[in-house]
Amino acid sequence: MWNGLTVSELSEYLAGEIPQSTLYSDMNELEEIGAVWVESDGQPTGYRARFFQAEAENIDKVGESGLVGPQIIGLIGEAFTDDAVQKFVETYGHSMLNDALQVYIGSLLGDLNRSFVEMFPEVETDDLEAIVPAIERILLEMSRDPRWGIDYRDSLSTPDVVEE
């Protein structure tokens, strides 16, 4: 039985880049807001992440589904540090960004009959290709989709899915 991720294991995974005292403090804060829960109370304490989705107040900004998954939250956050994502959002909107993300995931999973670029004739090819690195960063950071149990690491290490 898995007893959760410990702070020591997390520190080892992060190659000691973040002091354990900071990780303990961060885990306590995450527990307080409900983002993680204690999986085992023994020593050392094991934590398990909680999966959540936010419900959108303005559906037009995020797409028609009304649920905002963690990938799109991360990708919208990329707009603050990645000029290509910011330009894409300004030009095509959040809904199109979400569509591009979902179609890209579909292309990784082999669910498309056409290429990623061909799925968006209304979007400039250069604009689509420019956001792919940000999409891949988000998927690699997550590495595993907690809702569907999909692991993107293998798919992202295969040849480009952005073909014309």
mmCIF file with all atom_site columns, C-alpha atoms in Angstrom:
data_model
loop_
_atom_site.group_PDB
_atom_site.id
_atom_site.type_symbol
_atom_site.label_atom_id
_atom_site.label_alt_id
_atom_site.label_comp_id
_atom_site.label_asym_id
_atom_site.label_entity_id
_atom_site.label_seq_id
_atom_site.pdbx_PDB_ins_code
_atom_site.Cartn_x
_atom_site.Cartn_y
_atom_site.Cartn_z
_atom_site.occupancy
_atom_site.B_iso_or_equiv
_atom_site.pdbx_formal_charge
_atom_site.auth_seq_id
_atom_site.auth_comp_id
_atom_site.auth_asym_id
_atom_site.auth_atom_id
_atom_site.pdbx_PDB_model_num
ATOM 1   C CA . MET A 1 1   ? 0.000   0.000  0.000   1.00 0.00 ? 1   MET A CA 1
ATOM 2   C CA . TRP A 1 2   ? 1.294   3.416  -0.957  1.00 0.00 ? 2   TRP A CA 1
ATOM 3   C CA . ASN A 1 3   ? 1.497   5.769  2.027   1.00 0.00 ? 3   ASN A CA 1
ATOM 4   C CA . GLY A 1 4   ? 1.825   9.020  0.114   1.00 0.00 ? 4   GLY A CA 1
ATOM 5   C CA . LEU A 1 5   ? 4.732   11.177 -0.910  1.00 0.00 ? 5   LEU A CA 1
ATOM 6   C CA . THR A 1 6   ? 6.973   12.317 1.924   1.00 0.00 ? 6   THR A CA 1
ATOM 7   C CA . VAL A 1 7   ? 8.799   15.626 2.107   1.00 0.00 ? 7   VAL A CA 1
ATOM 8   C CA . SER A 1 8   ? 12.110  13.734 1.993   1.00 0.00 ? 8   SER A CA 1
ATOM 9   C CA . GLU A 1 9   ? 11.082  11.993 -1.236  1.00 0.00 ? 9   GLU A CA 1
ATOM 10  C CA . LEU A 1 10  ? 9.941   15.288 -2.712  1.00 0.00 ? 10  LEU A CA 1
ATOM 11  C CA . SER A 1 11  ? 13.236  16.917 -1.745  1.00 0.00 ? 11  SER A CA 1
ATOM 12  C CA . GLU A 1 12  ? 15.156  14.055 -3.342  1.00 0.00 ? 12  GLU A CA 1
ATOM 13  C CA . TYR A 1 13  ? 13.064  14.359 -6.517  1.00 0.00 ? 13  TYR A CA 1
ATOM 14  C CA . LEU A 1 14  ? 13.825  18.094 -6.621  1.00 0.00 ? 14  LEU A CA 1
ATOM 15  C CA . ALA A 1 15  ? 17.539  17.313 -6.189  1.00 0.00 ? 15  ALA A CA 1
ATOM 16  C CA . GLY A 1 16  ? 17.704  19.390 -3.016  1.00 0.00 ? 16  GLY A CA 1
ATOM 17  C CA . GLU A 1 17  ? 16.980  22.638 -4.877  1.00 0.00 ? 17  GLU A CA 1
ATOM 18  C CA . ILE A 1 18  ? 14.414  23.655 -2.253  1.00 0.00 ? 18  ILE A CA 1
ATOM 19  C CA . PRO A 1 19  ? 15.272  23.385 1.458   1.00 0.00 ? 19  PRO A CA 1
ATOM 20  C CA . GLN A 1 20  ? 13.245  20.786 3.360   1.00 0.00 ? 20  GLN A CA 1
ATOM 21  C CA . SER A 1 21  ? 12.080  23.445 5.821   1.00 0.00 ? 21  SER A CA 1
ATOM 22  C CA . THR A 1 22  ? 10.477  25.322 2.913   1.00 0.00 ? 22  THR A CA 1
ATOM 23  C CA . LEU A 1 23  ? 8.884   22.121 1.610   1.00 0.00 ? 23  LEU A CA 1
ATOM 24  C CA . TYR A 1 24  ? 7.414   21.331 5.055   1.00 0.00 ? 24  TYR A CA 1
ATOM 25  C CA . SER A 1 25  ? 5.979   24.848 5.248   1.00 0.00 ? 25  SER A CA 1
ATOM 26  C CA . ASP A 1 26  ? 4.565   24.593 1.725   1.00 0.00 ? 26  ASP A CA 1
ATOM 27  C CA . MET A 1 27  ? 3.011   21.179 2.419   1.00 0.00 ? 27  MET A CA 1
ATOM 28  C CA . ASN A 1 28  ? 1.345   22.555 5.558   1.00 0.00 ? 28  ASN A CA 1
ATOM 29  C CA . GLU A 1 29  ? -0.126  25.426 3.542   1.00 0.00 ? 29  GLU A CA 1
ATOM 30  C CA . LEU A 1 30  ? -1.311  23.050 0.807   1.00 0.00 ? 30  LEU A CA 1
ATOM 31  C CA . GLU A 1 31  ? -2.941  20.864 3.451   1.00 0.00 ? 31  GLU A CA 1
ATOM 32  C CA . GLU A 1 32  ? -4.691  23.875 5.014   1.00 0.00 ? 32  GLU A CA 1
ATOM 33  C CA . ILE A 1 33  ? -6.276  24.889 1.698   1.00 0.00 ? 33  ILE A CA 1
ATOM 34  C CA . GLY A 1 34  ? -7.229  21.310 0.847   1.00 0.00 ? 34  GLY A CA 1
ATOM 35  C CA . ALA A 1 35  ? -4.878  20.832 -2.111  1.00 0.00 ? 35  ALA A CA 1
ATOM 36  C CA . VAL A 1 36  ? -3.241  17.824 -0.426  1.00 0.00 ? 36  VAL A CA 1
ATOM 37  C CA . TRP A 1 37  ? -4.279  15.553 2.378   1.00 0.00 ? 37  TRP A CA 1
ATOM 38  C CA . VAL A 1 38  ? -2.319  13.419 4.794   1.00 0.00 ? 38  VAL A CA 1
ATOM 39  C CA . GLU A 1 39  ? -2.203  9.862  3.483   1.00 0.00 ? 39  GLU A CA 1
ATOM 40  C CA . SER A 1 40  ? -0.346  8.478  6.507   1.00 0.00 ? 40  SER A CA 1
ATOM 41  C CA . ASP A 1 41  ? 0.112   10.044 9.924   1.00 0.00 ? 41  ASP A CA 1
ATOM 42  C CA . GLY A 1 42  ? 3.148   7.934  10.757  1.00 0.00 ? 42  GLY A CA 1
ATOM 43  C CA . GLN A 1 43  ? 6.663   9.244  10.581  1.00 0.00 ? 43  GLN A CA 1
ATOM 44  C CA . PRO A 1 44  ? 7.468   10.458 8.029   1.00 0.00 ? 44  PRO A CA 1
ATOM 45  C CA . THR A 1 45  ? 4.115   11.941 7.048   1.00 0.00 ? 45  THR A CA 1
ATOM 46  C CA . GLY A 1 46  ? 2.929   10.958 3.579   1.00 0.00 ? 46  GLY A CA 1
ATOM 47  C CA . TYR A 1 47  ? 0.864   13.359 1.454   1.00 0.00 ? 47  TYR A CA 1
ATOM 48  C CA . ARG A 1 48  ? -1.481  12.755 -1.465  1.00 0.00 ? 48  ARG A CA 1
ATOM 49  C CA . ALA A 1 49  ? -2.538  15.450 -3.933  1.00 0.00 ? 49  ALA A CA 1
ATOM 50  C CA . ARG A 1 50  ? -6.191  16.201 -4.441  1.00 0.00 ? 50  ARG A CA 1
ATOM 51  C CA . PHE A 1 51  ? -7.442  16.620 -7.980  1.00 0.00 ? 51  PHE A CA 1
ATOM 52  C CA . PHE A 1 52  ? -9.795  19.491 -8.511  1.00 0.00 ? 52  PHE A CA 1
ATOM 53  C CA . GLN A 1 53  ? -11.438 21.425 -11.292 1.00 0.00 ? 53  GLN A CA 1
ATOM 54  C CA . ALA A 1 54  ? -12.609 24.988 -11.080 1.00 0.00 ? 54  ALA A CA 1
ATOM 55  C CA . GLU A 1 55  ? -15.987 25.929 -12.426 1.00 0.00 ? 55  GLU A CA 1
ATOM 56  C CA . ALA A 1 56  ? -15.817 28.875 -14.787 1.00 0.00 ? 56  ALA A CA 1
ATOM 57  C CA . GLU A 1 57  ? -17.797 32.004 -14.019 1.00 0.00 ? 57  GLU A CA 1
ATOM 58  C CA . ASN A 1 58  ? -17.486 33.229 -17.601 1.00 0.00 ? 58  ASN A CA 1
ATOM 59  C CA . ILE A 1 59  ? -17.826 30.285 -19.959 1.00 0.00 ? 59  ILE A CA 1
ATOM 60  C CA . ASP A 1 60  ? -16.847 32.399 -22.981 1.00 0.00 ? 60  ASP A CA 1
ATOM 61  C CA . LYS A 1 61  ? -13.348 32.821 -21.591 1.00 0.00 ? 61  LYS A CA 1
ATOM 62  C CA . VAL A 1 62  ? -12.589 29.127 -21.226 1.00 0.00 ? 62  VAL A CA 1
ATOM 63  C CA . GLY A 1 63  ? -14.765 27.191 -23.630 1.00 0.00 ? 63  GLY A CA 1
ATOM 64  C CA . GLU A 1 64  ? -18.180 25.654 -23.697 1.00 0.00 ? 64  GLU A CA 1
ATOM 65  C CA . SER A 1 65  ? -17.704 22.896 -21.134 1.00 0.00 ? 65  SER A CA 1
ATOM 66  C CA . GLY A 1 66  ? -17.777 25.186 -18.129 1.00 0.00 ? 66  GLY A CA 1
ATOM 67  C CA . LEU A 1 67  ? -15.054 23.230 -16.322 1.00 0.00 ? 67  LEU A CA 1
ATOM 68  C CA . VAL A 1 68  ? -11.506 24.476 -16.219 1.00 0.00 ? 68  VAL A CA 1
ATOM 69  C CA . GLY A 1 69  ? -9.009  21.647 -15.929 1.00 0.00 ? 69  GLY A CA 1
ATOM 70  C CA . PRO A 1 70  ? -5.521  21.951 -14.493 1.00 0.00 ? 70  PRO A CA 1
ATOM 71  C CA . GLN A 1 71  ? -3.839  21.959 -17.916 1.00 0.00 ? 71  GLN A CA 1
ATOM 72  C CA . ILE A 1 72  ? -5.659  25.065 -19.147 1.00 0.00 ? 72  ILE A CA 1
ATOM 73  C CA . ILE A 1 73  ? -5.084  26.798 -15.808 1.00 0.00 ? 73  ILE A CA 1
ATOM 74  C CA . GLY A 1 74  ? -1.368  26.169 -16.280 1.00 0.00 ? 74  GLY A CA 1
ATOM 75  C CA . LEU A 1 75  ? -1.427  27.200 -19.927 1.00 0.00 ? 75  LEU A CA 1
ATOM 76  C CA . ILE A 1 76  ? -3.232  30.464 -19.182 1.00 0.00 ? 76  ILE A CA 1
ATOM 77  C CA . GLY A 1 77  ? -0.593  31.081 -16.518 1.00 0.00 ? 77  GLY A CA 1
ATOM 78  C CA . GLU A 1 78  ? 2.057   30.659 -19.222 1.00 0.00 ? 78  GLU A CA 1
ATOM 79  C CA . ALA A 1 79  ? 0.653   33.773 -20.924 1.00 0.00 ? 79  ALA A CA 1
ATOM 80  C CA . PHE A 1 80  ? 2.306   35.826 -18.178 1.00 0.00 ? 80  PHE A CA 1
ATOM 81  C CA . THR A 1 81  ? 5.777   34.516 -19.033 1.00 0.00 ? 81  THR A CA 1
ATOM 82  C CA . ASP A 1 82  ? 5.526   33.308 -22.629 1.00 0.00 ? 82  ASP A CA 1
ATOM 83  C CA . ASP A 1 83  ? 4.978   35.970 -25.286 1.00 0.00 ? 83  ASP A CA 1
ATOM 84  C CA . ALA A 1 84  ? 3.706   33.431 -27.833 1.00 0.00 ? 84  ALA A CA 1
ATOM 85  C CA . VAL A 1 85  ? 0.914   32.289 -25.504 1.00 0.00 ? 85  VAL A CA 1
ATOM 86  C CA . GLN A 1 86  ? 0.051   35.881 -24.613 1.00 0.00 ? 86  GLN A CA 1
ATOM 87  C CA . LYS A 1 87  ? -0.143  36.819 -28.305 1.00 0.00 ? 87  LYS A CA 1
ATOM 88  C CA . PHE A 1 88  ? -2.275  33.745 -29.034 1.00 0.00 ? 88  PHE A CA 1
ATOM 89  C CA . VAL A 1 89  ? -4.750  34.635 -26.263 1.00 0.00 ? 89  VAL A CA 1
ATOM 90  C CA . GLU A 1 90  ? -4.921  38.265 -27.395 1.00 0.00 ? 90  GLU A CA 1
ATOM 91  C CA . THR A 1 91  ? -5.489  37.243 -31.025 1.00 0.00 ? 91  THR A CA 1
ATOM 92  C CA . TYR A 1 92  ? -7.722  34.176 -30.716 1.00 0.00 ? 92  TYR A CA 1
ATOM 93  C CA . GLY A 1 93  ? -9.027  34.178 -27.136 1.00 0.00 ? 93  GLY A CA 1
ATOM 94  C CA . HIS A 1 94  ? -9.027  31.762 -24.203 1.00 0.00 ? 94  HIS A CA 1
ATOM 95  C CA . SER A 1 95  ? -11.550 29.427 -25.795 1.00 0.00 ? 95  SER A CA 1
ATOM 96  C CA . MET A 1 96  ? -9.320  28.833 -28.840 1.00 0.00 ? 96  MET A CA 1
ATOM 97  C CA . LEU A 1 97  ? -6.332  28.299 -26.519 1.00 0.00 ? 97  LEU A CA 1
ATOM 98  C CA . ASN A 1 98  ? -8.323  25.632 -24.683 1.00 0.00 ? 98  ASN A CA 1
ATOM 99  C CA . ASP A 1 99  ? -9.338  24.063 -28.006 1.00 0.00 ? 99  ASP A CA 1
ATOM 100 C CA . ALA A 1 100 ? -5.697  23.988 -29.130 1.00 0.00 ? 100 ALA A CA 1
ATOM 101 C CA . LEU A 1 101 ? -4.678  22.352 -25.852 1.00 0.00 ? 101 LEU A CA 1
ATOM 102 C CA . GLN A 1 102 ? -7.361  19.667 -26.099 1.00 0.00 ? 102 GLN A CA 1
ATOM 103 C CA . VAL A 1 103 ? -6.620  18.931 -29.766 1.00 0.00 ? 103 VAL A CA 1
ATOM 104 C CA . TYR A 1 104 ? -2.882  18.756 -29.035 1.00 0.00 ? 104 TYR A CA 1
ATOM 105 C CA . ILE A 1 105 ? -3.571  16.220 -26.279 1.00 0.00 ? 105 ILE A CA 1
ATOM 106 C CA . GLY A 1 106 ? -5.693  14.294 -28.787 1.00 0.00 ? 106 GLY A CA 1
ATOM 107 C CA . SER A 1 107 ? -2.797  14.319 -31.232 1.00 0.00 ? 107 SER A CA 1
ATOM 108 C CA . LEU A 1 108 ? -0.463  12.918 -28.551 1.00 0.00 ? 108 LEU A CA 1
ATOM 109 C CA . LEU A 1 109 ? -2.913  10.130 -27.863 1.00 0.00 ? 109 LEU A CA 1
ATOM 110 C CA . GLY A 1 110 ? -3.262  9.345  -31.581 1.00 0.00 ? 110 GLY A CA 1
ATOM 111 C CA . ASP A 1 111 ? -6.929  10.331 -31.700 1.00 0.00 ? 111 ASP A CA 1
ATOM 112 C CA . LEU A 1 112 ? -6.660  12.613 -34.759 1.00 0.00 ? 112 LEU A CA 1
ATOM 113 C CA . ASN A 1 113 ? -7.042  11.767 -38.427 1.00 0.00 ? 113 ASN A CA 1
ATOM 114 C CA . ARG A 1 114 ? -5.443  15.078 -39.399 1.00 0.00 ? 114 ARG A CA 1
ATOM 115 C CA . SER A 1 115 ? -2.456  16.977 -38.058 1.00 0.00 ? 115 SER A CA 1
ATOM 116 C CA . PHE A 1 116 ? -2.709  19.405 -35.170 1.00 0.00 ? 116 PHE A CA 1
ATOM 117 C CA . VAL A 1 117 ? -2.247  22.368 -37.534 1.00 0.00 ? 117 VAL A CA 1
ATOM 118 C CA . GLU A 1 118 ? -4.878  21.130 -40.008 1.00 0.00 ? 118 GLU A CA 1
ATOM 119 C CA . MET A 1 119 ? -7.453  21.100 -37.218 1.00 0.00 ? 119 MET A CA 1
ATOM 120 C CA . PHE A 1 120 ? -7.319  24.915 -37.023 1.00 0.00 ? 120 PHE A CA 1
ATOM 121 C CA . PRO A 1 121 ? -7.619  26.429 -40.512 1.00 0.00 ? 121 PRO A CA 1
ATOM 122 C CA . GLU A 1 122 ? -8.676  29.752 -38.954 1.00 0.00 ? 122 GLU A CA 1
ATOM 123 C CA . VAL A 1 123 ? -5.418  30.071 -36.982 1.00 0.00 ? 123 VAL A CA 1
ATOM 124 C CA . GLU A 1 124 ? -2.068  31.019 -38.498 1.00 0.00 ? 124 GLU A CA 1
ATOM 125 C CA . THR A 1 125 ? 0.282   28.015 -38.547 1.00 0.00 ? 125 THR A CA 1
ATOM 126 C CA . ASP A 1 126 ? 3.095   30.042 -36.971 1.00 0.00 ? 126 ASP A CA 1
ATOM 127 C CA . ASP A 1 127 ? 0.826   31.056 -34.085 1.00 0.00 ? 127 ASP A CA 1
ATOM 128 C CA . LEU A 1 128 ? -0.128  27.427 -33.395 1.00 0.00 ? 128 LEU A CA 1
ATOM 129 C CA . GLU A 1 129 ? 3.433   26.174 -33.615 1.00 0.00 ? 129 GLU A CA 1
ATOM 130 C CA . ALA A 1 130 ? 4.575   28.960 -31.288 1.00 0.00 ? 130 ALA A CA 1
ATOM 131 C CA . ILE A 1 131 ? 2.373   27.742 -28.408 1.00 0.00 ? 131 ILE A CA 1
ATOM 132 C CA . VAL A 1 132 ? 3.378   24.070 -28.683 1.00 0.00 ? 132 VAL A CA 1
ATOM 133 C CA . PRO A 1 133 ? 6.450   24.446 -26.415 1.00 0.00 ? 133 PRO A CA 1
ATOM 134 C CA . ALA A 1 134 ? 4.249   25.974 -23.693 1.00 0.00 ? 134 ALA A CA 1
ATOM 135 C CA . ILE A 1 135 ? 1.684   23.174 -24.056 1.00 0.00 ? 135 ILE A CA 1
ATOM 136 C CA . GLU A 1 136 ? 4.447   20.588 -23.811 1.00 0.00 ? 136 GLU A CA 1
ATOM 137 C CA . ARG A 1 137 ? 5.938   22.313 -20.744 1.00 0.00 ? 137 ARG A CA 1
ATOM 138 C CA . ILE A 1 138 ? 2.585   22.188 -18.982 1.00 0.00 ? 138 ILE A CA 1
ATOM 139 C CA . LEU A 1 139 ? 2.008   18.544 -19.862 1.00 0.00 ? 139 LEU A CA 1
ATOM 140 C CA . LEU A 1 140 ? 5.544   17.583 -18.841 1.00 0.00 ? 140 LEU A CA 1
ATOM 141 C CA . GLU A 1 141 ? 5.236   19.451 -15.542 1.00 0.00 ? 141 GLU A CA 1
ATOM 142 C CA . MET A 1 142 ? 2.086   17.511 -14.824 1.00 0.00 ? 142 MET A CA 1
ATOM 143 C CA . SER A 1 143 ? 3.493   14.388 -16.519 1.00 0.00 ? 143 SER A CA 1
ATOM 144 C CA . ARG A 1 144 ? 0.379   12.483 -15.476 1.00 0.00 ? 144 ARG A CA 1
ATOM 145 C CA . ASP A 1 145 ? -3.189  13.639 -15.887 1.00 0.00 ? 145 ASP A CA 1
ATOM 146 C CA . PRO A 1 146 ? -4.766  12.828 -12.509 1.00 0.00 ? 146 PRO A CA 1
ATOM 147 C CA . ARG A 1 147 ? -8.321  12.722 -13.825 1.00 0.00 ? 147 ARG A CA 1
ATOM 148 C CA . TRP A 1 148 ? -7.835  10.337 -16.724 1.00 0.00 ? 148 TRP A CA 1
ATOM 149 C CA . GLY A 1 149 ? -4.635  8.608  -15.596 1.00 0.00 ? 149 GLY A CA 1
ATOM 150 C CA . ILE A 1 150 ? -2.809  9.480  -18.819 1.00 0.00 ? 150 ILE A CA 1
ATOM 151 C CA . ASP A 1 151 ? 0.974   9.817  -18.706 1.00 0.00 ? 151 ASP A CA 1
ATOM 152 C CA . TYR A 1 152 ? 2.196   12.306 -21.327 1.00 0.00 ? 152 TYR A CA 1
ATOM 153 C CA . ARG A 1 153 ? 5.946   11.740 -20.869 1.00 0.00 ? 153 ARG A CA 1
ATOM 154 C CA . ASP A 1 154 ? 6.244   8.976  -23.471 1.00 0.00 ? 154 ASP A CA 1
ATOM 155 C CA . SER A 1 155 ? 4.135   10.832 -26.031 1.00 0.00 ? 155 SER A CA 1
ATOM 156 C CA . LEU A 1 156 ? 6.099   14.040 -25.586 1.00 0.00 ? 156 LEU A CA 1
ATOM 157 C CA . SER A 1 157 ? 9.384   12.269 -26.249 1.00 0.00 ? 157 SER A CA 1
ATOM 158 C CA . THR A 1 158 ? 8.192   11.039 -29.657 1.00 0.00 ? 158 THR A CA 1
ATOM 159 C CA . PRO A 1 159 ? 8.686   12.963 -32.935 1.00 0.00 ? 159 PRO A CA 1
ATOM 160 C CA . ASP A 1 160 ? 6.756   16.165 -33.464 1.00 0.00 ? 160 ASP A CA 1
ATOM 161 C CA . VAL A 1 161 ? 2.984   15.954 -33.665 1.00 0.00 ? 161 VAL A CA 1
ATOM 162 C CA . VAL A 1 162 ? 2.862   19.407 -35.253 1.00 0.00 ? 162 VAL A CA 1
ATOM 163 C CA . GLU A 1 163 ? 3.023   18.399 -38.887 1.00 0.00 ? 163 GLU A CA 1
ATOM 164 C CA . GLU A 1 164 ? 1.444   20.134 -41.829 1.00 0.00 ? 164 GLU A CA 1
#
